[in-house]
PDB file of C-alpha atoms in Angstrom:
ATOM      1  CA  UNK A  28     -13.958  15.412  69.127  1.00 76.00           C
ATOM      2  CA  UNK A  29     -15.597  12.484  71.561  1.00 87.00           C
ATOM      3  CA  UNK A  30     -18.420  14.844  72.947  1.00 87.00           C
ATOM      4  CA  UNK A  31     -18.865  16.185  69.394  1.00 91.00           C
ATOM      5  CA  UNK A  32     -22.210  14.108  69.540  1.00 93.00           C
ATOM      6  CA  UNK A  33     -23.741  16.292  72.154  1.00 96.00           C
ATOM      7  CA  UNK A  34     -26.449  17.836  69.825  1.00 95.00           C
ATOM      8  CA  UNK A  35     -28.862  19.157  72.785  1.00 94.00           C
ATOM      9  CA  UNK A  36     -29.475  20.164  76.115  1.00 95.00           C
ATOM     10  CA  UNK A  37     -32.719  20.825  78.031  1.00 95.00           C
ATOM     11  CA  UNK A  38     -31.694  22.372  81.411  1.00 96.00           C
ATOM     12  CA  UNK A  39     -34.906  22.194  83.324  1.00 95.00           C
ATOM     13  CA  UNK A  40     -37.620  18.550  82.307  1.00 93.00           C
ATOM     14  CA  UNK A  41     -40.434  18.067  84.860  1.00 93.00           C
ATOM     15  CA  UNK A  42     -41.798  14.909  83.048  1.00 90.00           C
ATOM     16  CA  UNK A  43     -38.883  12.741  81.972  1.00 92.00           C
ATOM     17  CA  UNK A  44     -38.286  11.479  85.144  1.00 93.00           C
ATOM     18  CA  UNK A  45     -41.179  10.890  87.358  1.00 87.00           C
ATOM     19  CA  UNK A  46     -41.166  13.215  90.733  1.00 90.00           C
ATOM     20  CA  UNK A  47     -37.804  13.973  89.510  1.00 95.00           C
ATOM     21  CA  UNK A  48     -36.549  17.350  88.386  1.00 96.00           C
ATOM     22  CA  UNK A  49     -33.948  17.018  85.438  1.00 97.00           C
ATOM     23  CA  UNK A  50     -31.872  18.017  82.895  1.00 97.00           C
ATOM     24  CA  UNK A  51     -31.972  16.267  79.634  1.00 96.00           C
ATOM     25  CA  UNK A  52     -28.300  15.925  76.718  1.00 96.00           C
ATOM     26  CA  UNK A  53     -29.639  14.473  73.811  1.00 96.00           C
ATOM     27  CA  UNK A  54     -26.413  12.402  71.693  1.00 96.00           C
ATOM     28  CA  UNK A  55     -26.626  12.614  68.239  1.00 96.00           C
ATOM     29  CA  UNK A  56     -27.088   9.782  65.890  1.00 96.00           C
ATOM     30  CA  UNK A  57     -29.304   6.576  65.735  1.00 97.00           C
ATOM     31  CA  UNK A  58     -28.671   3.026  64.254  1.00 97.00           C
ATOM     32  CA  UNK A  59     -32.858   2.935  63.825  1.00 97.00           C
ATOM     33  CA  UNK A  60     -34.793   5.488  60.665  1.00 95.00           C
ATOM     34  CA  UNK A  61     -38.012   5.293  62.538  1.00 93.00           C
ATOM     35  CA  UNK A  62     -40.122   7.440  60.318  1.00 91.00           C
ATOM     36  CA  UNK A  63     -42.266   8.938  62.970  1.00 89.00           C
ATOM     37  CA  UNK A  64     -39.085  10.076  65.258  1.00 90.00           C
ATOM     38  CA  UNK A  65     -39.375  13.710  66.685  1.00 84.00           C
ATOM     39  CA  UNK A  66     -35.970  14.136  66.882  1.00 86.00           C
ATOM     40  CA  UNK A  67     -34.793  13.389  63.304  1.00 89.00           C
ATOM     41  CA  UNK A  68     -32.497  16.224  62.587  1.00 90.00           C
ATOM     42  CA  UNK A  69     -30.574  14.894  65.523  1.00 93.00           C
ATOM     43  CA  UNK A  70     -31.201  11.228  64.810  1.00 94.00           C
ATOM     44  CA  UNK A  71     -30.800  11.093  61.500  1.00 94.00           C
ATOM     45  CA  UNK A  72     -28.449  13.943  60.762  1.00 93.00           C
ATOM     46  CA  UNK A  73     -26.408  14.400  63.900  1.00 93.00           C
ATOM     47  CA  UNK A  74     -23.884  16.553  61.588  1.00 92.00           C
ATOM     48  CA  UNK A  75     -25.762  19.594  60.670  1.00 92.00           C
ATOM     49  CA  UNK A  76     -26.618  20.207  64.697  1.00 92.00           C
ATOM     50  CA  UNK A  77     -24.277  22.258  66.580  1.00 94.00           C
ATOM     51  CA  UNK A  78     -22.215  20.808  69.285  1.00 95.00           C
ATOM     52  CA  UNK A  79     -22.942  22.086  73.021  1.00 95.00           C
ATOM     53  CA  UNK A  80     -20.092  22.364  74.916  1.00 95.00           C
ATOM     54  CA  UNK A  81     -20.170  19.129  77.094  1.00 96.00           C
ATOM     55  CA  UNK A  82     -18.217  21.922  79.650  1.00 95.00           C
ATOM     56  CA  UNK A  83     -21.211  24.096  79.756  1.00 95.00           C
ATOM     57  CA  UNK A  84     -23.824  21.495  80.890  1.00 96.00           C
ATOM     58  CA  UNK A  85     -21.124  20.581  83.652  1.00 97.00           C
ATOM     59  CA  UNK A  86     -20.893  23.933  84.684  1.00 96.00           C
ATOM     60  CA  UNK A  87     -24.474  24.198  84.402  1.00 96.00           C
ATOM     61  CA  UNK A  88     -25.069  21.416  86.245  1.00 97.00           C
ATOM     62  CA  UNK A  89     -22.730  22.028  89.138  1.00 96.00           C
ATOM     63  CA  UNK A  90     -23.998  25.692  89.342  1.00 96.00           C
ATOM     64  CA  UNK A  91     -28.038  24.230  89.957  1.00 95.00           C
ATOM     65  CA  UNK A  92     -27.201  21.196  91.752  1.00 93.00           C
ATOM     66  CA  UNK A  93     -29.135  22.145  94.122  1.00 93.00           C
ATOM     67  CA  UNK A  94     -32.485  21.998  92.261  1.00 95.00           C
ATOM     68  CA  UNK A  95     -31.479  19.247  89.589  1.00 96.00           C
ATOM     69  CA  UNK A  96     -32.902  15.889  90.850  1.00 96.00           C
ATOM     70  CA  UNK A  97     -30.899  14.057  87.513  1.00 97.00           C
ATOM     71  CA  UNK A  98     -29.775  13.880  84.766  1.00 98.00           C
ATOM     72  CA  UNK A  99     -31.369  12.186  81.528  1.00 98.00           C
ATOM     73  CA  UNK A 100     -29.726  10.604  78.796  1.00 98.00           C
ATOM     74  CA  UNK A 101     -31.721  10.700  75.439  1.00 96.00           C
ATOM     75  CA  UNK A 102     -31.065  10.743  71.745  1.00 93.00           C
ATOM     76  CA  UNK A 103     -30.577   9.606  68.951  1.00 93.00           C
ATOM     77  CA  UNK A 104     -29.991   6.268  70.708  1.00 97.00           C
ATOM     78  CA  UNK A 105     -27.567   6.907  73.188  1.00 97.00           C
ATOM     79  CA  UNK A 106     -26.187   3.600  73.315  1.00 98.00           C
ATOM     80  CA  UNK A 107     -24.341   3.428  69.984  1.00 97.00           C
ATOM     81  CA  UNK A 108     -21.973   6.303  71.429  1.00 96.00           C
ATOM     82  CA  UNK A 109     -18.686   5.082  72.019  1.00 93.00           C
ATOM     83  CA  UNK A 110     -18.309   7.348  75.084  1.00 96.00           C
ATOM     84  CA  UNK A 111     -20.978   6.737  76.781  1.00 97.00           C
ATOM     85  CA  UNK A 112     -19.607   4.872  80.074  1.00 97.00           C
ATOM     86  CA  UNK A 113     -17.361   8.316  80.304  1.00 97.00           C
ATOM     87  CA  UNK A 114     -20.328  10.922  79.982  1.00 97.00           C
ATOM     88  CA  UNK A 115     -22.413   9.004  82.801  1.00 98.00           C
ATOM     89  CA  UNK A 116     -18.971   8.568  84.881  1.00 97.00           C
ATOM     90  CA  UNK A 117     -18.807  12.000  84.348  1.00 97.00           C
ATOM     91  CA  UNK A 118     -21.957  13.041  85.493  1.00 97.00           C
ATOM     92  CA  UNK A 119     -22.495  10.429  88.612  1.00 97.00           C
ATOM     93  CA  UNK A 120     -19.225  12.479  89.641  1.00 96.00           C
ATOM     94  CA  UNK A 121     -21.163  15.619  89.538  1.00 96.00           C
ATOM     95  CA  UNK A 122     -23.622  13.923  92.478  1.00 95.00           C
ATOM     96  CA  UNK A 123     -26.330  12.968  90.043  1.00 97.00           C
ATOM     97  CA  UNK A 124     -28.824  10.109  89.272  1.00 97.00           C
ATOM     98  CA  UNK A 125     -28.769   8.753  85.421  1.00 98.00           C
ATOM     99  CA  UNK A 126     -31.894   8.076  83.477  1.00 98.00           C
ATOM    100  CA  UNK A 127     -30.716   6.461  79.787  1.00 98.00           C
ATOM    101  CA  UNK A 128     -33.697   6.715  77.225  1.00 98.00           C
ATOM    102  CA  UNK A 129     -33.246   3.747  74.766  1.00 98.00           C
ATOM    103  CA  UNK A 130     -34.380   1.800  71.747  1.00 98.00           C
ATOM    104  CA  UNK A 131     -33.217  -1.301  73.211  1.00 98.00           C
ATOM    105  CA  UNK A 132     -31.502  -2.657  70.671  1.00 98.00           C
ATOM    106  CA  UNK A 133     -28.202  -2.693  72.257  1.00 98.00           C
ATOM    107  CA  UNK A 134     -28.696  -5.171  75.665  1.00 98.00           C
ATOM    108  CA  UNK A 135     -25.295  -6.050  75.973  1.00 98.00           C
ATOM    109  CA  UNK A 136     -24.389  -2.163  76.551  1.00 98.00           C
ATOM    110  CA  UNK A 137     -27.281  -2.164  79.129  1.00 98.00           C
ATOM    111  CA  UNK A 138     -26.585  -4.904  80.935  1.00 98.00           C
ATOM    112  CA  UNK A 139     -22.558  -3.618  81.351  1.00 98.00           C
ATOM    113  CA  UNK A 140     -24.360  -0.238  82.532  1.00 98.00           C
ATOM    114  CA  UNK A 141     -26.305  -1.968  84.786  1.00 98.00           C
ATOM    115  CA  UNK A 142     -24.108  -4.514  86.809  1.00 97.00           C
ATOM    116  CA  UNK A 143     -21.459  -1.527  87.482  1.00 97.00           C
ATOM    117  CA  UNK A 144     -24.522   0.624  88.727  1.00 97.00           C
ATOM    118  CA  UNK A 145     -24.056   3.570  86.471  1.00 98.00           C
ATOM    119  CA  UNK A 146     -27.688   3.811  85.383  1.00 98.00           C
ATOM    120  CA  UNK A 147     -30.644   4.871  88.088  1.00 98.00           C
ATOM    121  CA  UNK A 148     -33.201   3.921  85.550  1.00 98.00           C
ATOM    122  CA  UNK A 149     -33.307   2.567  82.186  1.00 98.00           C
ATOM    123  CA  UNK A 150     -36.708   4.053  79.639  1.00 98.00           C
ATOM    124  CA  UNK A 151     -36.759   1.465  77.352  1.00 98.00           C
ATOM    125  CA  UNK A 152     -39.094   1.768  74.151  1.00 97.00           C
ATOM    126  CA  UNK A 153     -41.212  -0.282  72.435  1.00 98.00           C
ATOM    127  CA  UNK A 154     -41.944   0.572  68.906  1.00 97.00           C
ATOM    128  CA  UNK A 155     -44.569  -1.713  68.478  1.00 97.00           C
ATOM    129  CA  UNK A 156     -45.127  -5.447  67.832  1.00 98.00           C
ATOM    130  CA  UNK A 157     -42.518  -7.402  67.154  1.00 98.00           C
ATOM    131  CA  UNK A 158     -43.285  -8.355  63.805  1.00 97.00           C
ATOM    132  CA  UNK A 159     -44.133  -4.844  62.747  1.00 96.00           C
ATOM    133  CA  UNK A 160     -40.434  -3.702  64.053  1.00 97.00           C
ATOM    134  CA  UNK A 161     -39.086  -3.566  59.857  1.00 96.00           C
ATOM    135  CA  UNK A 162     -42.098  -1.089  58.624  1.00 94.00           C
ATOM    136  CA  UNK A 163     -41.285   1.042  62.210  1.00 95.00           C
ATOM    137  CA  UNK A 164     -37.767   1.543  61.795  1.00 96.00           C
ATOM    138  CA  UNK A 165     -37.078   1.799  58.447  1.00 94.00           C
ATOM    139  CA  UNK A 166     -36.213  -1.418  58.383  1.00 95.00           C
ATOM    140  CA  UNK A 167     -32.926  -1.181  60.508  1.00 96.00           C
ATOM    141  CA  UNK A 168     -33.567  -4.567  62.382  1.00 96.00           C
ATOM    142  CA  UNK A 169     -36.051  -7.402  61.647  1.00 97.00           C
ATOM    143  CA  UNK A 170     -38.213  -9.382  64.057  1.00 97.00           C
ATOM    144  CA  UNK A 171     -36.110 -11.842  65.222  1.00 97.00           C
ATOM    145  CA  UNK A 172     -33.666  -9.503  66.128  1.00 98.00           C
ATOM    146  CA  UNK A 173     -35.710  -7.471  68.061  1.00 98.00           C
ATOM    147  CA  UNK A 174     -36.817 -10.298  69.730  1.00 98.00           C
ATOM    148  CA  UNK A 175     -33.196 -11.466  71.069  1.00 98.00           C
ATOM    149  CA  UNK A 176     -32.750  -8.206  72.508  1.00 98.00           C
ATOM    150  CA  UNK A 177     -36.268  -7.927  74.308  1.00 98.00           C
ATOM    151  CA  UNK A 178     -35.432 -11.292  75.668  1.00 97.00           C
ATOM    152  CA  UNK A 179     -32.265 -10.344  77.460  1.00 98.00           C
ATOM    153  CA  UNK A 180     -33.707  -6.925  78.493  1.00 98.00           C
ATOM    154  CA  UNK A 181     -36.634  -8.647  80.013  1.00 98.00           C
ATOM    155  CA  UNK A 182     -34.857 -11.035  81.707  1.00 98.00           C
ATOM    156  CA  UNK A 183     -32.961  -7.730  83.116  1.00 98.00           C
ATOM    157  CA  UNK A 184     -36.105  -6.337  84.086  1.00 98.00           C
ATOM    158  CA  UNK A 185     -36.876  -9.253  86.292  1.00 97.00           C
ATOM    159  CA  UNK A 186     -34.239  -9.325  88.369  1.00 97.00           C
ATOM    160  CA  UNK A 187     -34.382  -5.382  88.616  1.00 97.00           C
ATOM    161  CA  UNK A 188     -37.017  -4.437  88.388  1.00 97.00           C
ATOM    162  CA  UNK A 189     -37.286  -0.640  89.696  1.00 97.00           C
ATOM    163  CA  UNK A 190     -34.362  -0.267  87.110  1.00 98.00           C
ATOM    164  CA  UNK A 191     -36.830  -0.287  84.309  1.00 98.00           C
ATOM    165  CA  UNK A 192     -39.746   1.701  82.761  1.00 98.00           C
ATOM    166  CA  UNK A 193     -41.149   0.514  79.313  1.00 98.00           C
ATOM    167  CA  UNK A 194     -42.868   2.946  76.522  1.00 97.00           C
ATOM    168  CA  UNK A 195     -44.901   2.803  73.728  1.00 97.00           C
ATOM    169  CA  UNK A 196     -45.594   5.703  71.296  1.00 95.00           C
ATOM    170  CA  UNK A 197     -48.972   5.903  69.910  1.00 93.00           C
ATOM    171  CA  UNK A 198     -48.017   6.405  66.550  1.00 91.00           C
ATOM    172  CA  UNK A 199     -49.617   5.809  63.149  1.00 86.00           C
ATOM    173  CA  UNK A 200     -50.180   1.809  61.733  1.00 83.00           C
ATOM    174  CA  UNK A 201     -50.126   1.402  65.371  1.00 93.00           C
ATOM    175  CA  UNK A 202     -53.898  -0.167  66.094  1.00 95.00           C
ATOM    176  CA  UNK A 203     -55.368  -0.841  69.545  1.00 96.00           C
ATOM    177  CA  UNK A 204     -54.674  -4.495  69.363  1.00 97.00           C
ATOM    178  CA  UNK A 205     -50.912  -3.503  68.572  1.00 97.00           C
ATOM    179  CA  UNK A 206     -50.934  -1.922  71.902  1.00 97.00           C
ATOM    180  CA  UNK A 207     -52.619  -5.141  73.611  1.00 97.00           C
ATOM    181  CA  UNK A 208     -49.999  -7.226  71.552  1.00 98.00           C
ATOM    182  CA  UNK A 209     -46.762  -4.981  73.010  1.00 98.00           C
ATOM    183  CA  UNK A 210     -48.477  -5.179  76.706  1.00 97.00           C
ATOM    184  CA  UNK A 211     -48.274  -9.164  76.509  1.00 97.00           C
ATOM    185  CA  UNK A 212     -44.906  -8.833  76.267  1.00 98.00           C
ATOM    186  CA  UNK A 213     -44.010  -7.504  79.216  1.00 98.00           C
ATOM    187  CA  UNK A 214     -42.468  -9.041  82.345  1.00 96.00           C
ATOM    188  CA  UNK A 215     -44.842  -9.415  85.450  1.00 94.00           C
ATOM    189  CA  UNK A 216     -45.235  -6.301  87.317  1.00 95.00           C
ATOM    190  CA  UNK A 217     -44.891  -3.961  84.889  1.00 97.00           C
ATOM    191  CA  UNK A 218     -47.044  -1.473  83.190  1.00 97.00           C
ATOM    192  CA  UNK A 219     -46.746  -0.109  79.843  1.00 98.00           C
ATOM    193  CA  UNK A 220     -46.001   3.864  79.425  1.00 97.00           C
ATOM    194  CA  UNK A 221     -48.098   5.155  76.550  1.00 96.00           C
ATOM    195  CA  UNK A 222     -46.997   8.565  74.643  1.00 91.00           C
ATOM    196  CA  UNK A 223     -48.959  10.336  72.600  1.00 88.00           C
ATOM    197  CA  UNK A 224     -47.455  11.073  68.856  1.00 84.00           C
ATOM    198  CA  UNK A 225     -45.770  14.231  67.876  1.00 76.00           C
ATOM    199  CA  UNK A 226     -46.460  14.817  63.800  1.00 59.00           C
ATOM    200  CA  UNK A 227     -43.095  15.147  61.867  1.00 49.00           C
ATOM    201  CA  UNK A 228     -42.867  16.496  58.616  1.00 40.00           C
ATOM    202  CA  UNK A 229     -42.709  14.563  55.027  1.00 35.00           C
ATOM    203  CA  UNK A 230     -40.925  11.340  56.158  1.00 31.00           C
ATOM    204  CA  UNK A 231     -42.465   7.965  54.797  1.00 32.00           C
ATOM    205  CA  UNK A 232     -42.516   4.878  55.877  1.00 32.00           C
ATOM    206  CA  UNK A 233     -39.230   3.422  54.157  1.00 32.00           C
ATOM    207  CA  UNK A 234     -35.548   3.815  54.751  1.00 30.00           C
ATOM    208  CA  UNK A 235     -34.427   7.286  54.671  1.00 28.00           C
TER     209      UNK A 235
END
């Protein structure tokens, strides 16, 4: 039942790593309703996804470990799983560098990650401004949450910095000055990642 979360698996990703070549398990579930999020049937509704065999991606895995750079750790919001620390153990055993795609919301997890040196590189997303965090994820955390967390991950950030990437989905409400806003924020030295949105279907902007 713990890898019963394991709701996807892309075996071959030329762009989710840069220069890297990778395999992506996406971990069902998410503690945000962003109403724009491509992966909502996993996100939001983690149960009606089959499970893939976590043994399968290892034997995957150790079968192309010759072409697989890494592996990449997406969601959902991966951090809210309660085996997380295993699955990456797991995997660094296999001989492999860890990306962790994340929300941020969870620093404390991050930071644990970090100072045992289980994550290669942390993708950290930015929904938007701060303020604007309510109306962009369904109102699952408010602005002065969001802005505790940001502080400790930036502070994170500056003392590692190659540890860290930082992304920004262009995504509707979001205006040009939003994205001039969201790049003010950032710790010296680093550039903001923009994404282009992917349309979903028929969810509004309110808590699902």
């Amino acid at each position: 039942m713990k890898w019963s979360l394991v709701k996807g698996f892309q075996p071959v990703s030329l762009c989710d790593w840069p220069s890297l070549v990778t395999s992506v398990i996406f971990l069902g579930g998410c503690n945000f309703r962003c109403p724009t999020c491509h992966n909502k049937d996993i996100a939001f509704f983690p149960e009606r996804c089959p499970t893939i065999p976590i043994d399968n991606i290892f034997s995957y895995l150790v079968k192309k470990q010759m072409w697989i750079d890494g592996v990449v750790i997406s969601g959902g919001e991966p951090t809210i799983f309660n085996h997380l620390h295993e699955l990456i153990s797991e995997i660094r055993k296999l001989g492999f560098k860890v990306k962790l795609d994340t929300n941020g919301s969870k620093p404390d997890i991050i930071k644990t990650l970090l100072e045992e040196k289980m994550v290669d590189l942390f993708a950290v997303d930015i929904k938007g401004p701060f303020e604007k965090y309510p109306i962009l994820t369904g109102n699952k955390i408010t602005e002065r949450e969001v802005k505790k967390n940001f502080y400790k991950i930036f502070e994170m950030a500056n003392s590692y910095p190659s540890k860290f990437i930082f992304r920004t989905t262009k995504v509707p409400f979001l205006t040009q000055e939003d994205i001039r806003i969201i790049k003010t924020y950032l710790p010296k030295g680093f550039d903001l990642i923009l994404q282009e949105y992917r349309e979903v279907s028929n969810i509004g902007f309110k808590d699902a």
